[in-house]
mmCIF file of C-alpha atoms in Angstrom:
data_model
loop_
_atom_site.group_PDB
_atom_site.id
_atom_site.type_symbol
_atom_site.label_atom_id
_atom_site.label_comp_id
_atom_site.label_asym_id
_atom_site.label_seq_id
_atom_site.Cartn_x
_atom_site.Cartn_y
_atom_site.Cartn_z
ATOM 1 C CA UNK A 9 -2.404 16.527 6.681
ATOM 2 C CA UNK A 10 -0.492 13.088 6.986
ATOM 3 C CA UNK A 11 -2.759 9.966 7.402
ATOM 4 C CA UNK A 12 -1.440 7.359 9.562
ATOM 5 C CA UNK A 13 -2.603 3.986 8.951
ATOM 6 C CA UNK A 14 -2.398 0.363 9.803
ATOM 7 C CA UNK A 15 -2.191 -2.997 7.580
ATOM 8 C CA UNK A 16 -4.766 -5.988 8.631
ATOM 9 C CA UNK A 17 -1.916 -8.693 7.436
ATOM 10 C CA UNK A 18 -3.566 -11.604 5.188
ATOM 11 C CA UNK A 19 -1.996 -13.875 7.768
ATOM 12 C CA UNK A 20 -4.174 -12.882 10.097
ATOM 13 C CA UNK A 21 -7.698 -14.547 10.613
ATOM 14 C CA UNK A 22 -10.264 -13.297 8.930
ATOM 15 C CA UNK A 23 -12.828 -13.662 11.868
ATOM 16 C CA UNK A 24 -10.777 -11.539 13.642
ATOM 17 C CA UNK A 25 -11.022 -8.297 11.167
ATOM 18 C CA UNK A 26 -14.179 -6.699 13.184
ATOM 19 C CA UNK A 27 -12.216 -6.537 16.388
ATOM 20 C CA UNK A 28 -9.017 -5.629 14.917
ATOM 21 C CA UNK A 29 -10.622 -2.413 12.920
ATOM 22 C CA UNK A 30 -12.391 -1.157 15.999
ATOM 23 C CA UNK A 31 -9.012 -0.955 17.608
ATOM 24 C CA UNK A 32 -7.245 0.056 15.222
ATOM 25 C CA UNK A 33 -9.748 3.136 14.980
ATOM 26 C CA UNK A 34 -10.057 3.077 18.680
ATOM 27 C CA UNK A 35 -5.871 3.565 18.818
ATOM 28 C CA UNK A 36 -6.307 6.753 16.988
ATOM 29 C CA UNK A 37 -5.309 5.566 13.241
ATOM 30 C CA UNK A 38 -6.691 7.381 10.344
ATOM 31 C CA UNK A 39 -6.740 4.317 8.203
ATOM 32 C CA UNK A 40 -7.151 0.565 7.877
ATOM 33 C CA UNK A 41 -5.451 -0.904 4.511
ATOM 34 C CA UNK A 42 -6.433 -4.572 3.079
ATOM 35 C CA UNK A 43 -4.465 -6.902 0.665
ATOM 36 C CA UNK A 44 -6.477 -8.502 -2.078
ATOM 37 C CA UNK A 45 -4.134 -11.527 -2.268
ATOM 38 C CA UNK A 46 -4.992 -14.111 -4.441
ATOM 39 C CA UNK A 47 -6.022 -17.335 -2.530
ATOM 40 C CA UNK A 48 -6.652 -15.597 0.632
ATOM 41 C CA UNK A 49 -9.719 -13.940 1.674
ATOM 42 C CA UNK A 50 -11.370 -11.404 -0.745
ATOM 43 C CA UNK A 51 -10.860 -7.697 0.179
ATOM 44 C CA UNK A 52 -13.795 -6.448 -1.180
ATOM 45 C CA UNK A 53 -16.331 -8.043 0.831
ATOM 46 C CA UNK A 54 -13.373 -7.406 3.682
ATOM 47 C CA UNK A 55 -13.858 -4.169 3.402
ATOM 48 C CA UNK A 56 -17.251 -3.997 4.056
ATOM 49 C CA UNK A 57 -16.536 -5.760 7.102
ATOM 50 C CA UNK A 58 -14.267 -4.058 8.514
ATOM 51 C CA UNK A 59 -16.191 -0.709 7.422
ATOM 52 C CA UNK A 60 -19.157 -1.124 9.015
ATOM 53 C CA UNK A 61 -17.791 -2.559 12.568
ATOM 54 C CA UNK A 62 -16.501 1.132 12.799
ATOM 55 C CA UNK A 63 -17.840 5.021 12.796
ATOM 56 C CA UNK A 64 -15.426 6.799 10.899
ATOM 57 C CA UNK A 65 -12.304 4.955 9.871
ATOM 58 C CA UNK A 66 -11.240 4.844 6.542
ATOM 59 C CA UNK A 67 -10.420 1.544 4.077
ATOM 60 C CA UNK A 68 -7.864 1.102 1.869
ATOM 61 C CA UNK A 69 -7.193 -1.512 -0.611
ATOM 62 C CA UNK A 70 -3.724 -2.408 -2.128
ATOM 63 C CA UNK A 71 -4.265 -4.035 -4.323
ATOM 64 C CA UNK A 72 -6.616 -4.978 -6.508
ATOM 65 C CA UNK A 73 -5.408 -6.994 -9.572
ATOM 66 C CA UNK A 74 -6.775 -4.843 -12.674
ATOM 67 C CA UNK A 75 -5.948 -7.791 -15.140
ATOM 68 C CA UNK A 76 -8.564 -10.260 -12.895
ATOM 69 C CA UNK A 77 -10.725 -7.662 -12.484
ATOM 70 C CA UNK A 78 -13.645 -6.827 -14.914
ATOM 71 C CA UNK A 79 -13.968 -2.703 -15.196
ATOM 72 C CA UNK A 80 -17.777 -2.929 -14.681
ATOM 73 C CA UNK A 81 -17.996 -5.266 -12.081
ATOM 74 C CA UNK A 82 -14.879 -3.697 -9.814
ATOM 75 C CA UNK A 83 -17.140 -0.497 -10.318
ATOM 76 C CA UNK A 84 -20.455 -2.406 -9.388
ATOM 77 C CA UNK A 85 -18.870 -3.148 -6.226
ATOM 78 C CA UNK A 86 -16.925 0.033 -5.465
ATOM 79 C CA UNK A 87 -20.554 1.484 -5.583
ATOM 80 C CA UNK A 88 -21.590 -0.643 -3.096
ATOM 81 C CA UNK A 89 -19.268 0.409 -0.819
ATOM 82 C CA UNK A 90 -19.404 4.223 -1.802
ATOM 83 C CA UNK A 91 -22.952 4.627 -1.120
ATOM 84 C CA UNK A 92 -23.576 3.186 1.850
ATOM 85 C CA UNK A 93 -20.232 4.331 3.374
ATOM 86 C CA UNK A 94 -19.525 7.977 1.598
ATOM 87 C CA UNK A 95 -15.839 8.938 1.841
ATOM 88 C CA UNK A 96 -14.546 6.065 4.034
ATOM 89 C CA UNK A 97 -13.120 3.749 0.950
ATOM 90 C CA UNK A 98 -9.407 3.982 -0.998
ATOM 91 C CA UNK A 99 -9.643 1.670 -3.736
ATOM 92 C CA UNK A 100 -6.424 0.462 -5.219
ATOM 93 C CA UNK A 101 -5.093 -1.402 -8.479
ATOM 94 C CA UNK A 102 -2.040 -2.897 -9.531
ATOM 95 C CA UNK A 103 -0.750 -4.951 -11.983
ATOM 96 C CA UNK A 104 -1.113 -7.965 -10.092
ATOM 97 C CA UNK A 105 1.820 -10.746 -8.571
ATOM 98 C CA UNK A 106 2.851 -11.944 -11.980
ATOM 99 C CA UNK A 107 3.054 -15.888 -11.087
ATOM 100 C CA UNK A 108 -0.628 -15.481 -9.757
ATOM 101 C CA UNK A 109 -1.740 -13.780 -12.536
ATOM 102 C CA UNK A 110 -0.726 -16.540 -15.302
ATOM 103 C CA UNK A 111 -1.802 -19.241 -12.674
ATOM 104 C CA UNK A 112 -5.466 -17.957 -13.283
ATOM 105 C CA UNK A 113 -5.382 -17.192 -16.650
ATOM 106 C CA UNK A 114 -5.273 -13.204 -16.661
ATOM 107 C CA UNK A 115 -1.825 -12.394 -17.575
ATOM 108 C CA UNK A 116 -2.286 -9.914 -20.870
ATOM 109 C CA UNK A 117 0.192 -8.773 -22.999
ATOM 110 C CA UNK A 118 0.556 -5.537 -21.281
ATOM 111 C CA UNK A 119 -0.244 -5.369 -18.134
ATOM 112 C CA UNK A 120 0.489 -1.183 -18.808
ATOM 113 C CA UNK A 121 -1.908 -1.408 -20.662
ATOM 114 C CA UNK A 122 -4.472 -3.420 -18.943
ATOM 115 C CA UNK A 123 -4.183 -1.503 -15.874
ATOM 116 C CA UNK A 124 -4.524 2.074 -17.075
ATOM 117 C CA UNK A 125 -7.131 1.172 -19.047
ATOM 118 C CA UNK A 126 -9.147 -0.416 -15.920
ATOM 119 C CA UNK A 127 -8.286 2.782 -14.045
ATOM 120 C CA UNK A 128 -9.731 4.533 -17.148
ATOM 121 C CA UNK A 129 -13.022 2.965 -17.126
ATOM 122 C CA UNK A 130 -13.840 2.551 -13.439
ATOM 123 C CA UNK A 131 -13.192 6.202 -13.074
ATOM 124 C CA UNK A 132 -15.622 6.649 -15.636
ATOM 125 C CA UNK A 133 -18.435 4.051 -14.595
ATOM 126 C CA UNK A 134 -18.598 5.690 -11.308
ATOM 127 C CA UNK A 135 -18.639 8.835 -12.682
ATOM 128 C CA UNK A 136 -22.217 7.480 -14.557
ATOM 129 C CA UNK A 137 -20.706 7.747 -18.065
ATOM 130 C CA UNK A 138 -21.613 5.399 -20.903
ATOM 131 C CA UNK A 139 -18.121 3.648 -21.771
ATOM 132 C CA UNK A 140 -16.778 1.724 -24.870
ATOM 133 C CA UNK A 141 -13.842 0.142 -25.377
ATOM 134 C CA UNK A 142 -12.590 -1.694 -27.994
ATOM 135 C CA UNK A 143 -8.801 -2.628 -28.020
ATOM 136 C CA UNK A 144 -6.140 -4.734 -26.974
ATOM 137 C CA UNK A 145 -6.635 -4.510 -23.373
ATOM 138 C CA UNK A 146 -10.675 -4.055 -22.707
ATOM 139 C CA UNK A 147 -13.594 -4.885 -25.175
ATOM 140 C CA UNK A 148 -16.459 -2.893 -22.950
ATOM 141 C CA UNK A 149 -19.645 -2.120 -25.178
ATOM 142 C CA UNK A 150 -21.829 1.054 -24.241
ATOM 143 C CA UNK A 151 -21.260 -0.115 -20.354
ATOM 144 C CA UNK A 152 -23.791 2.455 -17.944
ATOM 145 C CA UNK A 153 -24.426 1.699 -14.603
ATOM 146 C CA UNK A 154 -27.509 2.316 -12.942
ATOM 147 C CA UNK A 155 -26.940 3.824 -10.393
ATOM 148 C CA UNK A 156 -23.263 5.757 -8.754
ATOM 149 C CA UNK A 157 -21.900 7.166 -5.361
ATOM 150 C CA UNK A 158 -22.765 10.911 -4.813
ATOM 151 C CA UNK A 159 -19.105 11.349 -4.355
ATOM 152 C CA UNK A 160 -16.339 9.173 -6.068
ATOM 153 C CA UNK A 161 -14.022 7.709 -4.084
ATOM 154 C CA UNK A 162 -10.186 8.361 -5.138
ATOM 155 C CA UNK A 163 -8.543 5.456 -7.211
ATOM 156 C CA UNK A 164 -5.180 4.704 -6.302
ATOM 157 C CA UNK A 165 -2.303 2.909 -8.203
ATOM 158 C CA UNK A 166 0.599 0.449 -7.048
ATOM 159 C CA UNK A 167 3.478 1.391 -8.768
ATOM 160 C CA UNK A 168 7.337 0.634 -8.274
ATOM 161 C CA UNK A 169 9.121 1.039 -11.254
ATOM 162 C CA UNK A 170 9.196 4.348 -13.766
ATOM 163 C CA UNK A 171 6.640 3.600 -16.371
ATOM 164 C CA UNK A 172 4.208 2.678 -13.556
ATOM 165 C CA UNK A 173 4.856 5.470 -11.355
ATOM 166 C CA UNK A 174 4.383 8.351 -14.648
ATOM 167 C CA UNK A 175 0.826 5.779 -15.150
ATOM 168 C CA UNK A 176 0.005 6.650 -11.598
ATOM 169 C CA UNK A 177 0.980 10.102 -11.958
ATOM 170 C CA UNK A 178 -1.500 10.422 -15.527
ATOM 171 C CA UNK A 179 -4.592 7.468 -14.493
ATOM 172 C CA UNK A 180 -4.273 7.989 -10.274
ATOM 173 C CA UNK A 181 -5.040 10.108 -8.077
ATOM 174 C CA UNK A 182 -2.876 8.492 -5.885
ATOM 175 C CA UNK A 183 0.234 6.022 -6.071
ATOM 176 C CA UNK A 184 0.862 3.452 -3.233
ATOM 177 C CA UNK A 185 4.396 2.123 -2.648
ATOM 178 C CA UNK A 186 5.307 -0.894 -0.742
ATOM 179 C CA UNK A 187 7.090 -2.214 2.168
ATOM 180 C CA UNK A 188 10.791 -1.372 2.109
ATOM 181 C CA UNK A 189 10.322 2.280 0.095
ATOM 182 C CA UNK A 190 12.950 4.306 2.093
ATOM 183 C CA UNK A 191 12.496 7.996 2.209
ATOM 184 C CA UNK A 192 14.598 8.201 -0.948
ATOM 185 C CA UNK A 193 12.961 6.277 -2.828
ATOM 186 C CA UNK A 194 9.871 8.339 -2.424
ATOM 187 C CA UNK A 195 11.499 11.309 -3.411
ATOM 188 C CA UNK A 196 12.717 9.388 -6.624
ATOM 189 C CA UNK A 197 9.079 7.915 -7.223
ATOM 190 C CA UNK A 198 7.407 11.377 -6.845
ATOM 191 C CA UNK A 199 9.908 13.059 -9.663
ATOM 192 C CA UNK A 200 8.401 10.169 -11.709
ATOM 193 C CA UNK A 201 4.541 10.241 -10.679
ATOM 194 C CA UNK A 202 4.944 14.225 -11.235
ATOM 195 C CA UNK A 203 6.084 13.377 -15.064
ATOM 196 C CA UNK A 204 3.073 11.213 -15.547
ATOM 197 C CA UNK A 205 0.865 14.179 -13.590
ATOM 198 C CA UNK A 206 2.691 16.738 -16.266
ATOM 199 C CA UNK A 207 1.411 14.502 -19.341
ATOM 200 C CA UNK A 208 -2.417 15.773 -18.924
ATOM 201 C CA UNK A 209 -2.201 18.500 -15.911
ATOM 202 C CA UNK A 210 -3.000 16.487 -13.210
ATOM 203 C CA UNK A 211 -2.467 18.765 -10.396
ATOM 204 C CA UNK A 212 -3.332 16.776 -6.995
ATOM 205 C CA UNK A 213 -2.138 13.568 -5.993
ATOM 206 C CA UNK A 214 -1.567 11.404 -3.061
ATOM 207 C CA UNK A 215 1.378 9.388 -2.218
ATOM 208 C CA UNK A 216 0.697 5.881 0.151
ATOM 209 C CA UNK A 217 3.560 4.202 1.715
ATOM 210 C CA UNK A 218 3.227 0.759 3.219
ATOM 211 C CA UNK A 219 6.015 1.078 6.259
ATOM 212 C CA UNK A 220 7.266 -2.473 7.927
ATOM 213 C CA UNK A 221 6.862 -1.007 11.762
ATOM 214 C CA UNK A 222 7.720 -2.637 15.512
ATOM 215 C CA UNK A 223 8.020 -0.663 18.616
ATOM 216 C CA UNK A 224 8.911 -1.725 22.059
ATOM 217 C CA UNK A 225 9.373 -0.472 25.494
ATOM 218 C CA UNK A 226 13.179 -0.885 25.548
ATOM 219 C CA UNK A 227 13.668 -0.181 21.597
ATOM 220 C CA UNK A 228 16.593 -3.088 21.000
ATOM 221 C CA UNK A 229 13.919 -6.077 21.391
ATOM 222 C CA UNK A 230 11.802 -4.413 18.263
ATOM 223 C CA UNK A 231 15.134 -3.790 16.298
ATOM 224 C CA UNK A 232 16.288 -7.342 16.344
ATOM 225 C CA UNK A 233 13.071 -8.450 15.353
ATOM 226 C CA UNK A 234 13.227 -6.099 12.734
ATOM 227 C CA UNK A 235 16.981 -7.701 11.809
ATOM 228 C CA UNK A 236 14.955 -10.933 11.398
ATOM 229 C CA UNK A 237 12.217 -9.909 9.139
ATOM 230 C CA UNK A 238 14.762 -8.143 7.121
ATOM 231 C CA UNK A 239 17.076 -10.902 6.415
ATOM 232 C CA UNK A 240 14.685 -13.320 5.651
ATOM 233 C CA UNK A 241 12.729 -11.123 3.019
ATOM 234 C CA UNK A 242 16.715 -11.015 1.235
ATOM 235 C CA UNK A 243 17.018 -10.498 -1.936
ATOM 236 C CA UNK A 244 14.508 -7.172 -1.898
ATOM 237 C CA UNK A 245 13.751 -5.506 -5.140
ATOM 238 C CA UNK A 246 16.583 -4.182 -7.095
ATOM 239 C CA UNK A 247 14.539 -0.449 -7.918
ATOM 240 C CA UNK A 248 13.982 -0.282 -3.994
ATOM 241 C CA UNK A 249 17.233 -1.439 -3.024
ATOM 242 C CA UNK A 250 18.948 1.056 -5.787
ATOM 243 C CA UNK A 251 17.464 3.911 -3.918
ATOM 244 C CA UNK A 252 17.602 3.009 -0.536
ATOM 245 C CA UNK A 253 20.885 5.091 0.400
ATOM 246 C CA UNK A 254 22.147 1.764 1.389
ATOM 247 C CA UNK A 255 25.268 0.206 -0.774
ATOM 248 C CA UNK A 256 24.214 -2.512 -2.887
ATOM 249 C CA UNK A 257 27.482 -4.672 -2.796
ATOM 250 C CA UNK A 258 27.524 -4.423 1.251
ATOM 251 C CA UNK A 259 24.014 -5.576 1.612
ATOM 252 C CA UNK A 260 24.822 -8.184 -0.771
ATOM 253 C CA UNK A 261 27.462 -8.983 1.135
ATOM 254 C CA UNK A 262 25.982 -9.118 4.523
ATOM 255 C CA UNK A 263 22.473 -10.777 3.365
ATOM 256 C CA UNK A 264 23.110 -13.103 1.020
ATOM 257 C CA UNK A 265 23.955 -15.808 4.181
ATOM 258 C CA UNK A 266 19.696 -15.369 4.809
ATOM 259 C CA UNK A 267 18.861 -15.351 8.168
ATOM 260 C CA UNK A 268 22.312 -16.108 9.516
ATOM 261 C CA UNK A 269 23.638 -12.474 8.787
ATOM 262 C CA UNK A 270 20.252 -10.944 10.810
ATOM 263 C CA UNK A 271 22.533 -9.927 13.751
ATOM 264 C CA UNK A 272 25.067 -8.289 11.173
ATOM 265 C CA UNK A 273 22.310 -5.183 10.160
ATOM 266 C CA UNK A 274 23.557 -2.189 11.291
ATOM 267 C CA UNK A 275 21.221 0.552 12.670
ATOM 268 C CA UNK A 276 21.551 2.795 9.942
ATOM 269 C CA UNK A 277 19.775 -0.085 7.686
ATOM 270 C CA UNK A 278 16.949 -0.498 9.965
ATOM 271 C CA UNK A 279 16.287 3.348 9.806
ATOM 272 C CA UNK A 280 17.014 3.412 5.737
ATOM 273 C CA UNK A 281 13.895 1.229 5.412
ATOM 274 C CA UNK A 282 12.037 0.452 8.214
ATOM 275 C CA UNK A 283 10.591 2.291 11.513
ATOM 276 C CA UNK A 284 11.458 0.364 14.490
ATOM 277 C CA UNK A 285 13.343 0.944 18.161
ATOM 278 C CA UNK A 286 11.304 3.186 21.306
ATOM 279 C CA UNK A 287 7.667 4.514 20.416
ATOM 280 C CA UNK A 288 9.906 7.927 20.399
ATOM 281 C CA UNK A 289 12.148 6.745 17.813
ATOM 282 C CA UNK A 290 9.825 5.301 15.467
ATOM 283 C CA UNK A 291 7.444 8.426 15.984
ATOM 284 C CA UNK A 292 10.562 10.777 14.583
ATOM 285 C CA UNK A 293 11.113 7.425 11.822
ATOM 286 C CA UNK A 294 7.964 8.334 10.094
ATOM 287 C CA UNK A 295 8.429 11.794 10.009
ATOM 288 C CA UNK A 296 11.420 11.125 7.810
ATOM 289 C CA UNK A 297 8.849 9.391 5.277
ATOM 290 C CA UNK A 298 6.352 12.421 5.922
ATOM 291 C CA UNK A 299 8.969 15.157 4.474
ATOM 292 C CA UNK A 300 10.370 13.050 1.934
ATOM 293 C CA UNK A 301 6.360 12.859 0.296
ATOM 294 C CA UNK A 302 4.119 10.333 1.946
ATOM 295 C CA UNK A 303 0.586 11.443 2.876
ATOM 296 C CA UNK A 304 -0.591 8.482 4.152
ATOM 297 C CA UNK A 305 1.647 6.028 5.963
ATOM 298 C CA UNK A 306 0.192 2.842 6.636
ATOM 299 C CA UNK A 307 2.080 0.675 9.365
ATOM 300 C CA UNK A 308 2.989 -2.897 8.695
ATOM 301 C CA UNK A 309 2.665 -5.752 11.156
ATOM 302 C CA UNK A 310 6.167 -7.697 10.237
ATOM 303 C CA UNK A 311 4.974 -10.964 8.973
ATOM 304 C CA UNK A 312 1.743 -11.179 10.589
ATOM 305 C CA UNK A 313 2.750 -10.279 13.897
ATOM 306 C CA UNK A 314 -0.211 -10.695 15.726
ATOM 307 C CA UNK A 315 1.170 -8.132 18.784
ATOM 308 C CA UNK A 316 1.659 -5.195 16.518
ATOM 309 C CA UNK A 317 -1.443 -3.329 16.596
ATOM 310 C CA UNK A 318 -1.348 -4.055 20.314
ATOM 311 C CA UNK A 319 1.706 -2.138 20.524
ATOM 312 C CA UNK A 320 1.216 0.575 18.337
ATOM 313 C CA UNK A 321 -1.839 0.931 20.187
ATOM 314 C CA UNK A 322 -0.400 1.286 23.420
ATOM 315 C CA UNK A 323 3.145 2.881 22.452
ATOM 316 C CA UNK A 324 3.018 4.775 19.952
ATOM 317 C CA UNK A 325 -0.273 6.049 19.283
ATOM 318 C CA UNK A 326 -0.772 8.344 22.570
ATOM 319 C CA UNK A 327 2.549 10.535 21.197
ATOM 320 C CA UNK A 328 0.994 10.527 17.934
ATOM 321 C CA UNK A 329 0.679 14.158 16.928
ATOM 322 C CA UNK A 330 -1.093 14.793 13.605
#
């Protein structure tokens, strides 16, 4: 069964979190997914917030940086959560925005590396196992913790590109995808995060797609808005864009003038990449991401839009059939 989510934007205020998960759970949404952007508030402790101002709504993080994060202590706190708030939390690590990571000192050599490993031995300190490593990514001596959730929450991985996505596939037991991850591009991620499942026999996984979503009354104001947010994120990334169904050289063509060329998106673009128009029209938009592989889709606020739950709330969620 599809899990629909919602993104609490980093933009927003973090005061405001409590409020903003009790509607969002109030709305109908399975989920409630957290950044753990450098610089802005923690998502950890976030999540803790936002889990216990609501009954049964579950929190997702995306992402945590596994080359800041120490194994043991990303487990201490996982536990935390865990236990006092069984099956409710969707931890998630990446690699980490590269610029951030140098800027604090925890860029390795392989961030591959780094980040399967982490995977590795969280998975394993949860699990109540005594862990060692010794190599050139961890040095973790006869680590044990004390005490571990009754049931082990999944561990997710961002991945993007095809080395990442067959890491995913091998160390996850789920993969989350960005913003701007059309419905081909899931199909072409999966093919990759089933290789990495094929390596050791993996046989379950979950696929998370972040989906840039606006929905009005009237449909046209939420697609120009849309136009907007899509112009001004130009360039996107070249795997996504690749994949998109879209031709390179004509969005090149059209986006490279920034936000001047927002009016010049077609329709078709919009709906490669985005869910945005009537609450109708978005509602059949993510079932296009639903067949091509996503079991969770998690709905982003463009930019920090402050109105966006609002009107998902009062749109789109009462045509929302699971």
């Amino acid at each position: 069964m599809t899990k629909l989510g919602v993104i609490f934007h980093p933009k927003f205020p973090i005061e405001t979190l409590a409020d903003y998960a009790r509607h969002a759970e109030a709305a109908g949404f399975d989920e409630l997914w957290l950044w753990d952007d450098c610089f802005a508030p923690g998502a950890l402790t976030a999540a803790a917030i936002a889990l216990a101002a609501t009954r049964a709504l579950n929190i997702g993080i995306g992402l945590m940086p596994a080359t800041a994060y120490n194994p043991l202590f990303a487990a201490m706190e996982i536990t935390t959560l865990a236990r006092t708030f069984p099956g409710r939390i969707l931890p998630g690590f990446g690699h980490g925005f590269g610029p951030w990571m140098k800027q604090i000192n925890a860029a390795p050599k392989s961030s591959l590396g780094t980040l399967e490993a982490t995977v590795d031995a969280v998975r394993r300190l949860l699990a109540g196992e005594t862990v060692s490593v010794h190599n050139e990514h961890l040095n973790l001596d006869a680590l044990r913790m004390q005490t571990t959730p009754a049931y082990v929450p999944p561990l997710f991985i961002g991945a993007m590109r095809e080395k990442t996505l067959q890491l995913a596939g091998r160390a996850g037991d789920g993969s989350i995808l960005p913003n701007l991850s059309s419905p081909e591009y899931v199909r072409w991620c999966w093919r990759h995060v089933r290789a990495g499942m094929a390596q050791i026999g993996r046989n379950a996984h979950r696929m998370v797609v972040f989906l840039d979503a606006k929905v009005s009354a009237d449909g046209r104001s939420a697609r120009d808005v849309m136009r907007h947010t899509l112009a001004a994120r130009w360039p996107w990334t070249d795997i996504q864009v690749e994949h998109c169904g879209i031709d390179p050289k004509q969005l090149d063509a059209v986006l490279s003038r920034g936000r001047a060329a927002a009016n010049e998106i077609p329709d078709a673009w919009i709906d490669a990449i985005a869910a945005a128009g009537t609450p109708e029209h978005v509602r059949q938009t993510i079932q296009r991401w639903v067949d091509a592989g996503a079991d969770h889709v998690v709905l982003q606020p463009l930019d920090g839009d402050a109105d966006c739950l609002d009107e998902y709330a009062r749109l789109l969620m009462p045509g929302w059939k699971r």
